[in-house]
Structures are given as C-alpha cells and as structure tokens.
PDB file of C-alpha atoms in Angstrom:
ATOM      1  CA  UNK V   1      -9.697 109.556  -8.210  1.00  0.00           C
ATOM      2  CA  UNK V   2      -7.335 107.726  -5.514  1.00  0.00           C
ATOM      3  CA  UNK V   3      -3.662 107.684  -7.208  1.00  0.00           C
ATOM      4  CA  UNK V   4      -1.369 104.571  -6.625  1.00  0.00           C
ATOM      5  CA  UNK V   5       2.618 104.954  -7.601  1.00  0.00           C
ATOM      6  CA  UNK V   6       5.685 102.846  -8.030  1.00  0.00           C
ATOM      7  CA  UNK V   7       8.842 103.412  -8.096  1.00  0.00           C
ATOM      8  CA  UNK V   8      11.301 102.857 -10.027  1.00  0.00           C
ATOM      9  CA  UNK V   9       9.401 102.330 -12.984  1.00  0.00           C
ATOM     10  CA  UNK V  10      11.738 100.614 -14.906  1.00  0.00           C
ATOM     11  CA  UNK V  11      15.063  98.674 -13.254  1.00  0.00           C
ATOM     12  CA  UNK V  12      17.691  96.579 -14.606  1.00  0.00           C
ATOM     13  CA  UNK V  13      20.093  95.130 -12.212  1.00  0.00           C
ATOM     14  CA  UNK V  14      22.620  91.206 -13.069  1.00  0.00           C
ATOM     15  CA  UNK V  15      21.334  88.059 -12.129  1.00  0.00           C
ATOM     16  CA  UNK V  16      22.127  87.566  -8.186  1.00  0.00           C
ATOM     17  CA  UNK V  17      20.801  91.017  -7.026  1.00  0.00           C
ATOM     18  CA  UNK V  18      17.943  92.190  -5.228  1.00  0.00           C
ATOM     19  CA  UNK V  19      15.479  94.578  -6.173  1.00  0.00           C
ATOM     20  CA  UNK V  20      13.121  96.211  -4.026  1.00  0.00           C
ATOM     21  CA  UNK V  21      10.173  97.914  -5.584  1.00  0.00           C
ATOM     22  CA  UNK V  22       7.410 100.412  -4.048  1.00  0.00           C
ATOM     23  CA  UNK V  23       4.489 100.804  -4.111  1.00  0.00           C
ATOM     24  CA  UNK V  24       2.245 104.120  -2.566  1.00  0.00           C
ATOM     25  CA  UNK V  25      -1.423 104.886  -2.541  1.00  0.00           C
ATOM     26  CA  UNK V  26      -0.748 108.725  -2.341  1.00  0.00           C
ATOM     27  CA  UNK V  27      -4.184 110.212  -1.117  1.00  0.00           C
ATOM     28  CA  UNK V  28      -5.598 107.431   0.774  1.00  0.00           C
ATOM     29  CA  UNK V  29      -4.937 104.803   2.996  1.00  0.00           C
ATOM     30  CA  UNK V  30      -4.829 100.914   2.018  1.00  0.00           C
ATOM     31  CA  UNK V  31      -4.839  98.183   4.195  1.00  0.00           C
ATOM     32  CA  UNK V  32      -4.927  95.788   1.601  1.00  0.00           C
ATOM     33  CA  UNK V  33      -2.242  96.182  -1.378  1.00  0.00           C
ATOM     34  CA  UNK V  34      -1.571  93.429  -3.981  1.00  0.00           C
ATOM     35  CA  UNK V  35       0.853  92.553  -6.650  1.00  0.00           C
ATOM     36  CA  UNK V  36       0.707  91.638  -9.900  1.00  0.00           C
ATOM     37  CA  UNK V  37       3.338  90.236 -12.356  1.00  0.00           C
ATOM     38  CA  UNK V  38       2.675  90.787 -16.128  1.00  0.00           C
ATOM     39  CA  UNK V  39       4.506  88.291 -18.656  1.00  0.00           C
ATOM     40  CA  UNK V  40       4.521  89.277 -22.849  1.00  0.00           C
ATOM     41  CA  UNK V  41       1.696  89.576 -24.047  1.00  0.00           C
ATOM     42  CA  UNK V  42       0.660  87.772 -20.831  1.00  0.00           C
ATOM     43  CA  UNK V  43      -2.635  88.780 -18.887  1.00  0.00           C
ATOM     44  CA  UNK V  44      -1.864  90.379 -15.318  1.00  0.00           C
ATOM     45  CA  UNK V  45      -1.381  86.947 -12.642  1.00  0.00           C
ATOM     46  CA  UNK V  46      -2.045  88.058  -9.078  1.00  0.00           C
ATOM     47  CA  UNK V  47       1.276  87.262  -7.229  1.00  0.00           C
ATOM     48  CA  UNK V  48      -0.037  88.078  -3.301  1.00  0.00           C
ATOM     49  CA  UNK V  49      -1.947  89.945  -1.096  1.00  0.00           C
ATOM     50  CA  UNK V  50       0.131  92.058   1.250  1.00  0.00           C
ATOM     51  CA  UNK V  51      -1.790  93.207   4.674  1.00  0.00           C
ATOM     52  CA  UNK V  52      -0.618  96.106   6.714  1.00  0.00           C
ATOM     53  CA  UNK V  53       0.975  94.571   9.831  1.00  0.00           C
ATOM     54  CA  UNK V  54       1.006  91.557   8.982  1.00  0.00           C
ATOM     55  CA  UNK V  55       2.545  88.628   6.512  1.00  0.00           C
ATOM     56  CA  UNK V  56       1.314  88.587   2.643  1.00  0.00           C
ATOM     57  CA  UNK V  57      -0.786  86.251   1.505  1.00  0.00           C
ATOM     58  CA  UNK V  58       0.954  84.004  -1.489  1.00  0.00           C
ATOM     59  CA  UNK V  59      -0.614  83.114  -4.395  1.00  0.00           C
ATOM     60  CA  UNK V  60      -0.058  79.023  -5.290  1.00  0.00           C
ATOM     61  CA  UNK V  61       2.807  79.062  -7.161  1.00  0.00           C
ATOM     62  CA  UNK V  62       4.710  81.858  -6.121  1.00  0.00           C
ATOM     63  CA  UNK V  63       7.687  81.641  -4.050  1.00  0.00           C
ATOM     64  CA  UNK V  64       7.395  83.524  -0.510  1.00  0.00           C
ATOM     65  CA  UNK V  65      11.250  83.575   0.128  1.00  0.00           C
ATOM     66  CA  UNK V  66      12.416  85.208  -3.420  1.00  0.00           C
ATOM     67  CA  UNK V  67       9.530  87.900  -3.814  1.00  0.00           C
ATOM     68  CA  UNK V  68       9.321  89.409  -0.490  1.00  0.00           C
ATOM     69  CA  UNK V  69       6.927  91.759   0.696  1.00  0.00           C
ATOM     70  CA  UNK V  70       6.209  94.081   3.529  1.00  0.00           C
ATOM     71  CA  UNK V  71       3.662  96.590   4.268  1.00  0.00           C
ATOM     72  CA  UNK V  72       5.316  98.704   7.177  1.00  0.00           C
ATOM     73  CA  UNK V  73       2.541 100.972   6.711  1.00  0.00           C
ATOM     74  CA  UNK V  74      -0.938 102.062   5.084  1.00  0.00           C
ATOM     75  CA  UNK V  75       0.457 104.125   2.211  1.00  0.00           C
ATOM     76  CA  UNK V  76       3.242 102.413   1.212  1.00  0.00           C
ATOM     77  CA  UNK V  77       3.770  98.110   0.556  1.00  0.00           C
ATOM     78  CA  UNK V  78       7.020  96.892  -1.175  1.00  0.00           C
ATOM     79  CA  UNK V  79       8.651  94.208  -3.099  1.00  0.00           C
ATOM     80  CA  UNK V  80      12.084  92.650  -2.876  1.00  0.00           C
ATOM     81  CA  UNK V  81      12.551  90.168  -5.757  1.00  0.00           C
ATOM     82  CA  UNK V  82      15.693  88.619  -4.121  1.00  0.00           C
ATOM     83  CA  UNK V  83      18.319  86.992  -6.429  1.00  0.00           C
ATOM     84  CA  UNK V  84      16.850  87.958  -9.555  1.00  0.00           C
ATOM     85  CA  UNK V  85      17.294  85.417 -12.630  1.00  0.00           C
ATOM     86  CA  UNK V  86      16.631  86.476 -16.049  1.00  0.00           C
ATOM     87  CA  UNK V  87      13.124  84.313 -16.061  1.00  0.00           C
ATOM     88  CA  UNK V  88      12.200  87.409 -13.504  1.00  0.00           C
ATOM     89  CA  UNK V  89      12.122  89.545 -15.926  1.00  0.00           C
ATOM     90  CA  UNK V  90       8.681  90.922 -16.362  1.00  0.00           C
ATOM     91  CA  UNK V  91       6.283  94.109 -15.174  1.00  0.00           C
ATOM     92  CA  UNK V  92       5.126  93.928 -11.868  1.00  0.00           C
ATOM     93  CA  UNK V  93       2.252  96.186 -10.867  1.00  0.00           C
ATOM     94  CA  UNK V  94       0.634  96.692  -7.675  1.00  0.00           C
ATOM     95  CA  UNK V  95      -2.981  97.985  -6.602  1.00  0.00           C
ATOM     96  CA  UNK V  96      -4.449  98.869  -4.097  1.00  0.00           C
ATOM     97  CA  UNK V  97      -8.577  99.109  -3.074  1.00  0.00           C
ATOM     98  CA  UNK V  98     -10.729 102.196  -1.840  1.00  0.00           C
ATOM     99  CA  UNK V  99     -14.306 102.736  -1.925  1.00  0.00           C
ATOM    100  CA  UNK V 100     -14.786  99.214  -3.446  1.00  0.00           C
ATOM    101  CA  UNK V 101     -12.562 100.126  -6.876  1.00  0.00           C
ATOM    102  CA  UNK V 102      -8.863  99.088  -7.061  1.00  0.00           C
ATOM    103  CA  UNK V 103      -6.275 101.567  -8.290  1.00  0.00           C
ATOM    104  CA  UNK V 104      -3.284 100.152 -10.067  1.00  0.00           C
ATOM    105  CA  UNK V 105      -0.081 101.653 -10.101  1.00  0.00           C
ATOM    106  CA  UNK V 106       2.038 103.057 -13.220  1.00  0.00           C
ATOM    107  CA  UNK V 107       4.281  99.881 -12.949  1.00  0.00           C
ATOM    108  CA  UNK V 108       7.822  98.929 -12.794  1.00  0.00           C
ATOM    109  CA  UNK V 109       9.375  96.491 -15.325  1.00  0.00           C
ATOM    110  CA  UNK V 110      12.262  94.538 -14.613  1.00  0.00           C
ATOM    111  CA  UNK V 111      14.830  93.604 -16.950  1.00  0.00           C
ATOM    112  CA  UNK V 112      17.647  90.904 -15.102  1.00  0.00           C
ATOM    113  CA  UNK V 113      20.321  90.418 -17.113  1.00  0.00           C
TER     114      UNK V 113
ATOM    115  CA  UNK J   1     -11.540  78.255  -9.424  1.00  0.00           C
ATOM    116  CA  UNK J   2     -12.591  82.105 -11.426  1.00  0.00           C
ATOM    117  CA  UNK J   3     -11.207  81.657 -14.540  1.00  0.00           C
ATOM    118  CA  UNK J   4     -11.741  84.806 -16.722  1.00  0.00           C
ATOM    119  CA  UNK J   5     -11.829  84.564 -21.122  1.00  0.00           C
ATOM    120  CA  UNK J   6     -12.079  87.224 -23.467  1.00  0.00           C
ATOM    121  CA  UNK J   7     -12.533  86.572 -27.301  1.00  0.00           C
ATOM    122  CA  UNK J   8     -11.485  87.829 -29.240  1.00  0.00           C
ATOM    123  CA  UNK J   9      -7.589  87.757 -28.717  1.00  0.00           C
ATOM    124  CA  UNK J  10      -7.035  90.230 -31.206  1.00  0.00           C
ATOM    125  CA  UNK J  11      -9.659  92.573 -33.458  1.00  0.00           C
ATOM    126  CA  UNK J  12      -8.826  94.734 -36.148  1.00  0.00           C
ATOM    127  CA  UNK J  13     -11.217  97.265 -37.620  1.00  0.00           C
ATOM    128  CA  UNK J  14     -11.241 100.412 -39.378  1.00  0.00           C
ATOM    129  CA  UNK J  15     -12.368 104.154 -37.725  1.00  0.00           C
ATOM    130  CA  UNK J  16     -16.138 104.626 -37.246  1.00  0.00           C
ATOM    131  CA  UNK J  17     -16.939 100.674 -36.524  1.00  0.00           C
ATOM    132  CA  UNK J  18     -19.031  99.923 -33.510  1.00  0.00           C
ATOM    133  CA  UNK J  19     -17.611  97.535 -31.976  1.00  0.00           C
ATOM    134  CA  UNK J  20     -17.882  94.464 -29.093  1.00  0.00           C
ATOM    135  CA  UNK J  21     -15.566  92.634 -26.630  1.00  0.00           C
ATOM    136  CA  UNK J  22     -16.588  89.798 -24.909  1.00  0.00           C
ATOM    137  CA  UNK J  23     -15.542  88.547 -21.331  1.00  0.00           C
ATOM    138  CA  UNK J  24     -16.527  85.402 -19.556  1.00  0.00           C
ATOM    139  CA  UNK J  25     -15.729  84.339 -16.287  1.00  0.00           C
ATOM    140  CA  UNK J  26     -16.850  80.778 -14.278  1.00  0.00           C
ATOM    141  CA  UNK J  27     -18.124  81.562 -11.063  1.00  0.00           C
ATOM    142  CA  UNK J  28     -20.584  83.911 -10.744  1.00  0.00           C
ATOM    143  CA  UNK J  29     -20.558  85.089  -7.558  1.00  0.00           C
ATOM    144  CA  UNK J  30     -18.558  88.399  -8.184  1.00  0.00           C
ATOM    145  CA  UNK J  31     -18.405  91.325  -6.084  1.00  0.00           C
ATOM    146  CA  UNK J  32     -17.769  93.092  -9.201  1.00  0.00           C
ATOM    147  CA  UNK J  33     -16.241  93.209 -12.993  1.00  0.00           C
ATOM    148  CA  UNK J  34     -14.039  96.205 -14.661  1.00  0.00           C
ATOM    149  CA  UNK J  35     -12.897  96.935 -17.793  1.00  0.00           C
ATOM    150  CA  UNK J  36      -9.170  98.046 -18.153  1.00  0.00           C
ATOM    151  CA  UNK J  37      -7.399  99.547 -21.020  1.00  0.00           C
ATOM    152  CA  UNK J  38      -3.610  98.815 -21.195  1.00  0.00           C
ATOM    153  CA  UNK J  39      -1.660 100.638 -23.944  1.00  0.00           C
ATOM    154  CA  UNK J  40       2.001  98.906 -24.751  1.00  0.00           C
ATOM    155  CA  UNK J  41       4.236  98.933 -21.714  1.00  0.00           C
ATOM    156  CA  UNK J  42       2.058 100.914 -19.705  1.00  0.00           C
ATOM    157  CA  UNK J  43       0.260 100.219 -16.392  1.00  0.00           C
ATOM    158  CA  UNK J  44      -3.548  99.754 -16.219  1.00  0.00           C
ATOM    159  CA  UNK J  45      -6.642 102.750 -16.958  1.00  0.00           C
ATOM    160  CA  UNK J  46      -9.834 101.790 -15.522  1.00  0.00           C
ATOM    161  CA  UNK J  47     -12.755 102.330 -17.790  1.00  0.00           C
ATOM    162  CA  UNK J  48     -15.893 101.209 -16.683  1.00  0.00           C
ATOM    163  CA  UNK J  49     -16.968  99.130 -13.001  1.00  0.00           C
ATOM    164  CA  UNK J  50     -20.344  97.280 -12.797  1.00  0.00           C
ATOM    165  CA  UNK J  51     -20.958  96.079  -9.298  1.00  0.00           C
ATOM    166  CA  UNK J  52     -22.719  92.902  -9.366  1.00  0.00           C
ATOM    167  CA  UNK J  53     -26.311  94.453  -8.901  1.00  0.00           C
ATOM    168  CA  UNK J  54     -26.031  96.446 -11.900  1.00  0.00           C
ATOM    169  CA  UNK J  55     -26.796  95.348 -15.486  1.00  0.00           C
ATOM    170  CA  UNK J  56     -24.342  98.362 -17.271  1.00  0.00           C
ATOM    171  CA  UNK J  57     -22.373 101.257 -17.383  1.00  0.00           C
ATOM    172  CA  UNK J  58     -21.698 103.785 -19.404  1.00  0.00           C
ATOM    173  CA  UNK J  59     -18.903 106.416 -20.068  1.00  0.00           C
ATOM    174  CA  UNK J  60     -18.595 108.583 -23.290  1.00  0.00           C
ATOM    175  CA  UNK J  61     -18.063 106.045 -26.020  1.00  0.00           C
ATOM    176  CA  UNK J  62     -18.143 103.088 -24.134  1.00  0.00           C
ATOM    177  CA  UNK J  63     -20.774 100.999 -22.753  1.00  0.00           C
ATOM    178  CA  UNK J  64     -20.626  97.743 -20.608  1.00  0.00           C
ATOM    179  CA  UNK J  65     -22.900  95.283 -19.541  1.00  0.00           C
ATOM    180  CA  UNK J  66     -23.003  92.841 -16.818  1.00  0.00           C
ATOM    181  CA  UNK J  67     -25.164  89.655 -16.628  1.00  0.00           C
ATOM    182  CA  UNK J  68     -23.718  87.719 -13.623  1.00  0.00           C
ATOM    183  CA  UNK J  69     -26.167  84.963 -13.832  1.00  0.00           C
ATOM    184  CA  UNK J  70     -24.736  83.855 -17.529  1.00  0.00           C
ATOM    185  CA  UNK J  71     -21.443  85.223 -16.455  1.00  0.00           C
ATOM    186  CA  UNK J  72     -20.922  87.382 -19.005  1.00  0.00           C
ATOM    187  CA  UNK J  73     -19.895  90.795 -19.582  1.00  0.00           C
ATOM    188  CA  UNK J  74     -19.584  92.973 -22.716  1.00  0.00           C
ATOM    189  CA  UNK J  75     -18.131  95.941 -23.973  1.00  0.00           C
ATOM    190  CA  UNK J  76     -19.392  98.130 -26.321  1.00  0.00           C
ATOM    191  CA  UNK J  77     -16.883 101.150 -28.363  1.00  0.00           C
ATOM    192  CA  UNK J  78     -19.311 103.020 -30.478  1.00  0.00           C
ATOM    193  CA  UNK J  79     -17.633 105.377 -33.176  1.00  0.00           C
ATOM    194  CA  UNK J  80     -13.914 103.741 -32.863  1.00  0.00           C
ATOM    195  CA  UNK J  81     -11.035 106.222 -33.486  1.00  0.00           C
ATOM    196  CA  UNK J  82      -7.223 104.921 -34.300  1.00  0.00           C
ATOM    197  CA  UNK J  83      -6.717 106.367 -30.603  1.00  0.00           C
ATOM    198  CA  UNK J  84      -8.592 103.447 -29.106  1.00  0.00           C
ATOM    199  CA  UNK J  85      -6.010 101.139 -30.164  1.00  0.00           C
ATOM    200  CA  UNK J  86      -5.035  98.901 -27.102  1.00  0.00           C
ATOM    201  CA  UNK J  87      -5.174  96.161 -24.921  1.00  0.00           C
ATOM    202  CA  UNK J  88      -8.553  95.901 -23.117  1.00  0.00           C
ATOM    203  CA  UNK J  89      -8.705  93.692 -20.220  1.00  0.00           C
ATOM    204  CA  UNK J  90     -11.992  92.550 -18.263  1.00  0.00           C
ATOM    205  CA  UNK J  91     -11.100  91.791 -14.785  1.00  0.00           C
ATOM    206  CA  UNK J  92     -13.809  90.473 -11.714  1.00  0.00           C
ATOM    207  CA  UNK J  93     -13.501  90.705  -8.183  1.00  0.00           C
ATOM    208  CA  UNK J  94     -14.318  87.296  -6.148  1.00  0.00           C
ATOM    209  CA  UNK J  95     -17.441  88.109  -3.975  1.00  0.00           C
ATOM    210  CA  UNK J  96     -15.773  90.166  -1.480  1.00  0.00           C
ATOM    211  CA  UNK J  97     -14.952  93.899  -1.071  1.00  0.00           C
ATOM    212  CA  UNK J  98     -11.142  94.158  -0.815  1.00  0.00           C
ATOM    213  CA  UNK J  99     -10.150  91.094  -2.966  1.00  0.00           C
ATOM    214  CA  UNK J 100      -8.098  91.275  -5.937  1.00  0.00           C
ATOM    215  CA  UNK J 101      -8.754  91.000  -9.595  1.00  0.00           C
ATOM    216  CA  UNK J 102      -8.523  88.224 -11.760  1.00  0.00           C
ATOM    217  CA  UNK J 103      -7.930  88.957 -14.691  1.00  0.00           C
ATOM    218  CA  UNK J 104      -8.578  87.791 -18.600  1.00  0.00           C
ATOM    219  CA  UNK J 105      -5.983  87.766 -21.398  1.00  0.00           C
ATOM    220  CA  UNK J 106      -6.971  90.333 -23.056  1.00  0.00           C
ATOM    221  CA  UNK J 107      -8.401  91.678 -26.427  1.00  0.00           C
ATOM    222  CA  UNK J 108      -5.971  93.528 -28.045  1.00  0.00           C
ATOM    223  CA  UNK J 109      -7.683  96.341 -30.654  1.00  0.00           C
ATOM    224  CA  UNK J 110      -6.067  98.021 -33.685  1.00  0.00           C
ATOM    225  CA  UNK J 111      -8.495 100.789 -35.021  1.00  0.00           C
ATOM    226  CA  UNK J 112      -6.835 101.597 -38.480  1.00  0.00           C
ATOM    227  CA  UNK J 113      -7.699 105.401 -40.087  1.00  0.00           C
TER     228      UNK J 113
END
C-alpha cells in the first residue's frame, strides 16, 4: 500500500520558536495533502487542505498565519507552527489520498514548553 | 455540517467476545467511510473502507457494514484477543474523491485475557 511519512516524529522546542514539520507520500504522488491536529484523548480535527502549487485551504478556526503550510511539490507538503505556545502542544498528522483511500502518516507530536 | 459519533466511548470485554462498534454520521452523502485503529501515541492503521455503494467489508476478524441511507456504520471484531486493545476510529469522506476525513471520537477497546 501507498506509504506517507513525517518527520520528526516527535519535537520539543520553548515557547517563541518555529517548527516546521514534513510530510512525504514516498511511492506516489499527491496533489492533495491535509493536516490533522490530535488533542488527548481528542478525535483527529482536520486543520487544512494543502494543494500543490497553490495556497492551503484553512479549516474555520484555524489560524493561517501561525500554522503555515506549503506544498512545493507532489511528494512532499510541510508545516511551520510559527511561535509555538504551550496550548500547541498536540500530534499533528498528515494524509494524503491515492486511488480514492487516504494514507496517514506515522505522526509528529509536539511538546512546547 | 458532517458530524461523526461513535458509542460507545469506551468498551471493556474479556478475550473470545464478539463484539460491535457503532458510528453515526449526519449527512449522508459520503463518498466513503473507514475504520481506523489508533494504538496510544501512534499514528493511524486503516482497517476496513466501504465506498458508499457497498453494504460491507470484510478483513480477517473484522467485519463492517455501511448503510448510508440511515447513516450508520458498524463494526464487527469476532473472537477478540487482548491484542485488539485500542482506539478505533470511524472516519467518512464528504461526497467527493480527494476530500478529507472527518472523523468520530473514538471507541476506545480494552480486551482483558
């Protein structure tokens, strides 16, 4: 089946940093990625949509200018949380679709202190 | 708006039981539904996909039905082993290919030997 990584898979940086995290569909290509932020004991809450060549798509809620993302290319979308606060803290997972199915990555959890 | 419930939140039963997880989501038009195991701190393992023309699935153990029209989907675990024990999340796809997932809370399973 298609494989989808991240990396790092576990960070922790001080409160005022930036992150970036990645995310790769390995053997395929993905024009559509999206990312996911996972709370305790929290259900997965889509965060955007991020669209090769062009800008992500933000869910309601969800600030554009701390958690940005790029997809520079079809194999590879990533994720700058930008002046991280401890209420950042959390998983954050990404996916990506082929063949109708979506592939999650291993995902990367982020401890601000 | 697709909102997505499972009940119960949290099941407990000892090796051998069958066993059932329920998932309910609003809308019904769904391009499809998949069940997800999550085991603590881990990323996502898809188990089973029912497009939305198809009434189940079935893999090994496990056995899920879709019926769209009720918007409802179940999952069966025949024969539980303490290895089952996880989070199992049921997670539909808004009634295009390429969309993301929304996802339920959960049902998180202890199987006790």
């Amino acid at each position: 089946g298609a494989v989808v990584s991240q990396h790092p898979s576990w960070v922790i940086c001080k409160s005022g940093t930036s992150v970036k995290i990645e995310c790769r569909s390995l053997d395929f290509q993905a024009t559509t990625m999206f990312w996911y932020r996972q709370f305790p004991k929290q259900s997965l809450m889509l965060m955007a949509t991020s669209n090769e060549g062009s800008k992500a798509t933000y869910e309601q809620g969800v600030e554009k200018d701390k958690f940005l993302i790029n997809h520079a290319s079809l194999t590879l979308s990533t994720l700058t949380v930008t002046s991280a606060h401890p209420e950042d803290s959390s998983f954050y997972i990404c996916s990506a679709s082929e063949g109708g199915e979506q592939y999650f990555g291993p995902g990367t959890r982020l401890t601000v202190t | 708006k697709q909102e997505v419930t499972q009940i119960p939140a949290a099941l407990s039963v000892p090796e051998g039981e069958n066993l059932v997880l329920n998932c309910s989501f609003t809308d019904s038009a769904i391009y499809n539904l998949q069940w997800f195991r999550q085991d603590p701190g881990k990323g996502l393992t898809s188990l089973l996909l029912i497009q939305s023309s198809q009434r189940e699935q079935t893999s090994g153990r496990l056995n899920a039905s879709l019926d769209k029209s009720s918007g409802r989907s179940t999952l069966y675990i025949a024969a539980s082993q303490p290895g089952d024990s996880a989070t199992y999340l049921c997670a539909v796809r808004r009634a295009q290919a390429g969309t993301a997932l929304i996802f339920g809370k959960g049902t998180t399973l202890s199987v006790s030997s």
